[in-house]
Each structure stands twice: as structure tokens, then as C-alpha cells.
XYZ file of C-alpha atoms in Angstrom:
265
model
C -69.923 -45.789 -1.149
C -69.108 -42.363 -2.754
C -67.858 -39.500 -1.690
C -69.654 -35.869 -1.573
C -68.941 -32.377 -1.185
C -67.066 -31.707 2.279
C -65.191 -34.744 2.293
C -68.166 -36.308 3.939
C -68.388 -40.165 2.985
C -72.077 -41.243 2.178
C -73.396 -44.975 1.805
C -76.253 -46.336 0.029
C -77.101 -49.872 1.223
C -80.103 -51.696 -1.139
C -81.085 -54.677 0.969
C -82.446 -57.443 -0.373
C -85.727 -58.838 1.612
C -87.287 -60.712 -1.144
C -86.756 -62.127 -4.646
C -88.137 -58.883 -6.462
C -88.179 -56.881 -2.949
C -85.555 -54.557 -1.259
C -85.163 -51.773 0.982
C -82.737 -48.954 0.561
C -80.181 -47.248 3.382
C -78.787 -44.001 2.957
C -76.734 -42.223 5.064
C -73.004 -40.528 6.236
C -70.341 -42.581 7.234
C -71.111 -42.347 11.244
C -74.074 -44.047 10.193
C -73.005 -47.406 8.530
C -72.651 -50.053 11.957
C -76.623 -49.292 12.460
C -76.838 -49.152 9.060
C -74.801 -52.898 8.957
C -77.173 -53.727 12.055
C -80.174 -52.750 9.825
C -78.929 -54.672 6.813
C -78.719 -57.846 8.913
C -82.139 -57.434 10.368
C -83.981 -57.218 7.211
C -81.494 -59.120 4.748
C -82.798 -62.044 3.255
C -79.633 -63.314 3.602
C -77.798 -61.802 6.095
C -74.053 -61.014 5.846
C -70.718 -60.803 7.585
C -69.559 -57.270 7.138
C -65.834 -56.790 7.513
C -65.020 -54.420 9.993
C -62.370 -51.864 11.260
C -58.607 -51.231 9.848
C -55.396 -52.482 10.766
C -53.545 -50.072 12.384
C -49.624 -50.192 12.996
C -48.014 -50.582 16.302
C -44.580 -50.747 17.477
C -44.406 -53.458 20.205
C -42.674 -52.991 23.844
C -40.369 -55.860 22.240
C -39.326 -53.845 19.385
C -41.111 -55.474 16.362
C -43.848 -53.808 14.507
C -47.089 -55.305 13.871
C -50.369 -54.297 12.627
C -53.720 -54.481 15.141
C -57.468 -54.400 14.251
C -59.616 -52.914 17.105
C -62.410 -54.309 15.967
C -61.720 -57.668 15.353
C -59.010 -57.479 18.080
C -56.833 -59.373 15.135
C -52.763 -58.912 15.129
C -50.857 -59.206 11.570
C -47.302 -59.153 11.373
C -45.372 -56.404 8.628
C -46.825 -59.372 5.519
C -50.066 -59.519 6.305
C -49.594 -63.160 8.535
C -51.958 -63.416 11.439
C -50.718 -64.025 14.812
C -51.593 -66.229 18.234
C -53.133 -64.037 20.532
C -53.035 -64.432 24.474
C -56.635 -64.966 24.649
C -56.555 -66.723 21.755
C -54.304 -69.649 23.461
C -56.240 -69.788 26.596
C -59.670 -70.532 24.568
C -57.575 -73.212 22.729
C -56.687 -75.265 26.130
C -60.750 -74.760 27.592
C -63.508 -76.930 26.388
C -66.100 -74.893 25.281
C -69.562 -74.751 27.993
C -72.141 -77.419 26.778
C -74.618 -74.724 27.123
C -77.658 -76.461 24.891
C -76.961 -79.901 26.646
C -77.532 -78.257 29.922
C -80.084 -76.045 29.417
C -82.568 -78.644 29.043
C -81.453 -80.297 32.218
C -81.744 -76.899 34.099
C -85.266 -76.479 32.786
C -86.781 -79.520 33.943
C -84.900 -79.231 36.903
C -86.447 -75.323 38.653
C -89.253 -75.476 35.996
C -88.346 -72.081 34.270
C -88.316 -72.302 30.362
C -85.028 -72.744 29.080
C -84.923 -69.528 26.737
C -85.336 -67.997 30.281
C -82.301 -69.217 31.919
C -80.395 -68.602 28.681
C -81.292 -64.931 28.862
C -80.330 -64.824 32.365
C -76.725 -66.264 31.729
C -76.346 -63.734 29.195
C -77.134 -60.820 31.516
C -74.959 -62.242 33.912
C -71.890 -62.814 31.522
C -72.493 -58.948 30.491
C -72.454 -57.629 34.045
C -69.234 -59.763 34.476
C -67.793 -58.612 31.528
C -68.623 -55.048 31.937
C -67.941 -54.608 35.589
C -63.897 -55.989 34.585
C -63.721 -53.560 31.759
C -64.695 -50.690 34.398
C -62.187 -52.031 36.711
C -59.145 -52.273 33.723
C -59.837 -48.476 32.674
C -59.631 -47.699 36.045
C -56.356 -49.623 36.781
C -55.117 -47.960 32.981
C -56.103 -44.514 34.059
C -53.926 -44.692 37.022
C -51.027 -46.166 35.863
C -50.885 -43.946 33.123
C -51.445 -40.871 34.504
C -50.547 -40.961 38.086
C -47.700 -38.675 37.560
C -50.132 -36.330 36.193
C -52.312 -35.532 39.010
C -54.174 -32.113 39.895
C -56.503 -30.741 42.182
C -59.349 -31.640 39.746
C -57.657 -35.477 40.453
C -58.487 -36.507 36.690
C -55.471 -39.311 37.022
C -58.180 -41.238 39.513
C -61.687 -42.931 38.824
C -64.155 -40.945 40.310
C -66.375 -43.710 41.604
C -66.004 -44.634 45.024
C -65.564 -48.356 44.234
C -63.039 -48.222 41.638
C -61.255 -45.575 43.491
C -61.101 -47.662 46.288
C -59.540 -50.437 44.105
C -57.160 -48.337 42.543
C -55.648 -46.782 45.877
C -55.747 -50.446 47.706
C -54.163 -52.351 44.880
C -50.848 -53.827 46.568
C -48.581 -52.557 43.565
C -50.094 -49.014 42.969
C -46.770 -47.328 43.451
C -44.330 -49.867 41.946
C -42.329 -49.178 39.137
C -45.130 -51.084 36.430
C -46.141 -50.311 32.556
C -49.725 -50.607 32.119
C -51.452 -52.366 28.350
C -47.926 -53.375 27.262
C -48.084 -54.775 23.744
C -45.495 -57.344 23.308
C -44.527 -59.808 20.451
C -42.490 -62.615 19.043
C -43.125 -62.276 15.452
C -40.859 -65.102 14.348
C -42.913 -67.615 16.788
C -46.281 -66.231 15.465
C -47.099 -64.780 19.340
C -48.188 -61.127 20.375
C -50.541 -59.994 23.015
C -51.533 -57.326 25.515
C -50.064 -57.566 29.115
C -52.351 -55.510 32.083
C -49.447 -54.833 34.049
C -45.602 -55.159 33.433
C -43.422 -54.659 36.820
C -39.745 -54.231 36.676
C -38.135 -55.785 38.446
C -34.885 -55.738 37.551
C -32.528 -55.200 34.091
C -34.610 -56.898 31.343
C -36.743 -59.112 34.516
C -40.153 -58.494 34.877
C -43.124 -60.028 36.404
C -46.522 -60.826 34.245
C -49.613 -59.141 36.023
C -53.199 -59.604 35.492
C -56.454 -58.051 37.394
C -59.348 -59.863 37.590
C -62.803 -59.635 39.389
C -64.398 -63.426 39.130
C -66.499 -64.051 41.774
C -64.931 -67.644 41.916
C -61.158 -66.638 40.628
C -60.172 -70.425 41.981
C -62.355 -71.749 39.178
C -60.520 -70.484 36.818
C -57.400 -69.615 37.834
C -55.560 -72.124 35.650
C -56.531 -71.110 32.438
C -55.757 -67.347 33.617
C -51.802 -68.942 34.671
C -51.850 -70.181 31.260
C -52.544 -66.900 29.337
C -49.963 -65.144 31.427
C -47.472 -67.745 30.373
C -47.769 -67.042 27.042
C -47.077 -63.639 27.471
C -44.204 -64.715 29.700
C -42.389 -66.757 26.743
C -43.200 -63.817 24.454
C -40.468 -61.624 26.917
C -38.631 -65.023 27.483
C -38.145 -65.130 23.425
C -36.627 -61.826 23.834
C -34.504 -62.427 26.589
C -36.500 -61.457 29.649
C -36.397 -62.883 33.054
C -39.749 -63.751 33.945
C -39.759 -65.238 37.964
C -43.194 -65.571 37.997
C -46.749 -64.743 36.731
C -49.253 -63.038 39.018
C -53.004 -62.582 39.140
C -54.756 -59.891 41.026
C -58.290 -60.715 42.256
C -60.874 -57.845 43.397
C -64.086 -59.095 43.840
C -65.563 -57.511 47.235
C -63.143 -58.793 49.366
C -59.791 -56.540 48.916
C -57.180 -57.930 46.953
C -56.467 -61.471 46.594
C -53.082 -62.791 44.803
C -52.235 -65.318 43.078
C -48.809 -66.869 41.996
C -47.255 -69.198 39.669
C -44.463 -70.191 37.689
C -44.167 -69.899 34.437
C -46.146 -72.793 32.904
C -45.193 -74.408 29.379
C -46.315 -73.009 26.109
C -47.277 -75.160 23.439
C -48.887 -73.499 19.906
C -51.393 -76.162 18.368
């Protein structure tokens, strides 16, 4: 990397196809994750680039800790990495036996496995995208409800997720959207959907969701709001309860439990 006239970064990337062969990448900094994609598509030997900063944040508990949006990786103040919400849930699920059943699905509706594979994947992305839409639309409103005009900017402007968003059982409650809370000393931090108040220092742990089967996984969902629970607990918080918010075509479906135990492998 150098640096030219402007203050504009520039990169030059040689990439190394062959024992006496290579390609060369140059380019300005906006360039370099196509130019990373690029590398790995011709590379001889592909690499892991290292991506994004760590940027600091002071947490709704009152600790600060560093985050890295693109590894989604939490630090505390020393550098130490800590437990994520998502993190602990993965830890308690087996992970899907996908190449042991692929075979099985194959010779069971006679279309190729790489088929079926592909078809998972489209559906996982549809899933996943379709519950990012619905989060940003939740965000938006929480954030900004106060801050409404004419021009209704404070409001997603697609019929569905407007719908959503003015039908969602808590849309006027006294609740902190994307709260960032930690326990530094316990190695735990993570990002909480919704926060309601419900009280001094008592709040209830919210989640949306928009799984077609929610019942499915439910548990593991009751075990990632836990966590977050014992993160406020750590502090001092009252927690009653964890909730999950289901909206998947039917309205919105709840779903309650008590705090569940929390137990850091």
C-alpha cells in the first residue's frame, strides 16, 4: 500500500498463479474487497485477508469495549476477545450434518446433490435477508419514531414491513432498540434487539424473529436471550423474563421464558 497525492490510498496486489507466473492489481482503496475477491480467485494459494478495524464503544452497561464490524468480533480495553450472544447459542447446537444428508436426499427425489445444496443455500439467504429487512425496519422505528414528518422517514416504506412495524404489540412501549451490553470481567458482551423498561434497573430481553417454524428453534433463541439476561443480571438488573417476537405471515406470535442458566465452556 502507499499513499499518493490527495490523500488517496492506492494498492498494488501481485498475485501469484504459478511458480514463475503472477498477475498484478492496482487500484484506490474503495477498490481492495474485489480486489481481495480477485486475489482469492486467481491465487495459487489463496489467503485469509484480515478485515475491518476495531472500533470503540461505550456499552449500555457502562464498560467500554472495542467492536469489529466486519468480523462482528468484541475486544475488551487489552485487546482480550469476548463471548458473544450468538457466539453461545452456536456453542449449545450441533452443527447440520449437511454432507451426510445430502446423499440420502439425492437418492431419495433423484435430483443431484450439488442441486439441493444450491437450493438450501438460496433458501438460507432469503431467510437471512428477509430478517435483516425486518430488524432495520424494527431499528428505524424505534429510533426515530419521535422524529416523524409528513415525508414519514421514521417508517419503512414497504407495505409489509410497515405493516409489521405498526402491528408489533410493543411499538409504543417505553423500549431501547440494538442495545450493546457487557460484562467485561465475565468475558460476555452482545447486542440486544429490544430492551423494555420496565421498571428502575428491570427490564425485559426482546428478540424479533421471522422463522417459518419459530417452535423449532425456539430453545436455542431462549438461550441467547439468557445470556444477554445475565449480562444485565451481572450488573444488577432485574430481568423477569425473556421474550421472542415471531412475524412470519401470521401477525405476531410471542413467546416467553424464564431466564435459563448460563454456562461459558
Amino acid at each position: 500500500m502507499k499513499k499518493e497525492k490527495g490523500n488517496e490510498m492506492k494498492f498494488k496486489f501481485r498475485i501469484q498463479t504459478q511458480t514463475y507466473g503472477f498477475l498484478e492489481l492496482e487500484g484506490a482503496e474503495s477498490e481492495i474487497k474485489n480486489a481481495e475477491k480477485l486475489y482469492n480467485t486467481y491465487a495459487e494459494t489463496p489467503l485469509k485477508f484480515e478485515k475491518g478495524i476495531f472500533v470503540e464503544v461505550d456499552t449500555f452497561t457502562g464498560e467500554k469495549i472495542f467492536y469489529n464490524a466486519d468480523t462482528h468480533k468484541y475486544t475488551d480495553i487489552d485487546g482480550n476477545l469476548l463471548v458473544s450472544g450468538s457466539q453461545y447459542k452456536k456453542s449449545l447446537e450441533k452443527p447440520f450434518p449437511m454432507e451426510d444428508i445430502l446423499p440420502k436426499m439425492e437418492k431419495k427425489h433423484g435430483i443431484p446433490a450439488a442441486t439441493i445444496k444450491e437450493m438450501w443455500a438460496l433458501n438460507g439467504k432469503t431467510s437471512a435477508l428477509f430478517g435483516e429487512a425486518l430488524h432495520s425496519a424494527m431499528e428505524q422505528w424505534f429510533k426515530h419514531r419521535d422524529n416523524g414528518t409528513e415525508k414519514e422517514y421514521h417508517i419503512a416504506k414497504h407495505p409489509f414491513l410497515r405493516e409489521a412495524v405498526q402491528t408489533f404489540p410493543l411499538h409504543k412501549e417505553n423500549a431501547l432498540p440494538e442495545v450493546i451490553v457487557s460484562a467485561v470481567k465475565i468475558g460476555m458482551v452482545g447486542r440486544i434487539d429490544l430492551l423494555t423498561i420496565a421498571g428502575e434497573r428491570e427490564a425485559i430481553v426482546e428478540d424479533y424473529k421471522s422463522d417459518a417454524d419459530i417452535k423449532k428453534n425456539v430453545q436455542g433463541h431462549f438461550n441467547q436471550l439468557s445470556f444477554y439476561a445475565k449480562i444485565l443480571q451481572h450488573h444488577g438488573w432485574s430481568i423477569p423474563m425473556v421474550r421472542i417476537w415471531n412475524y412470519a405471515g401470521k401477525g405476531w406470535e410471542k413467546f416467553e421464558s424464564e431466564v435459563l442458566q448460563v454456562t461459558i465452556k
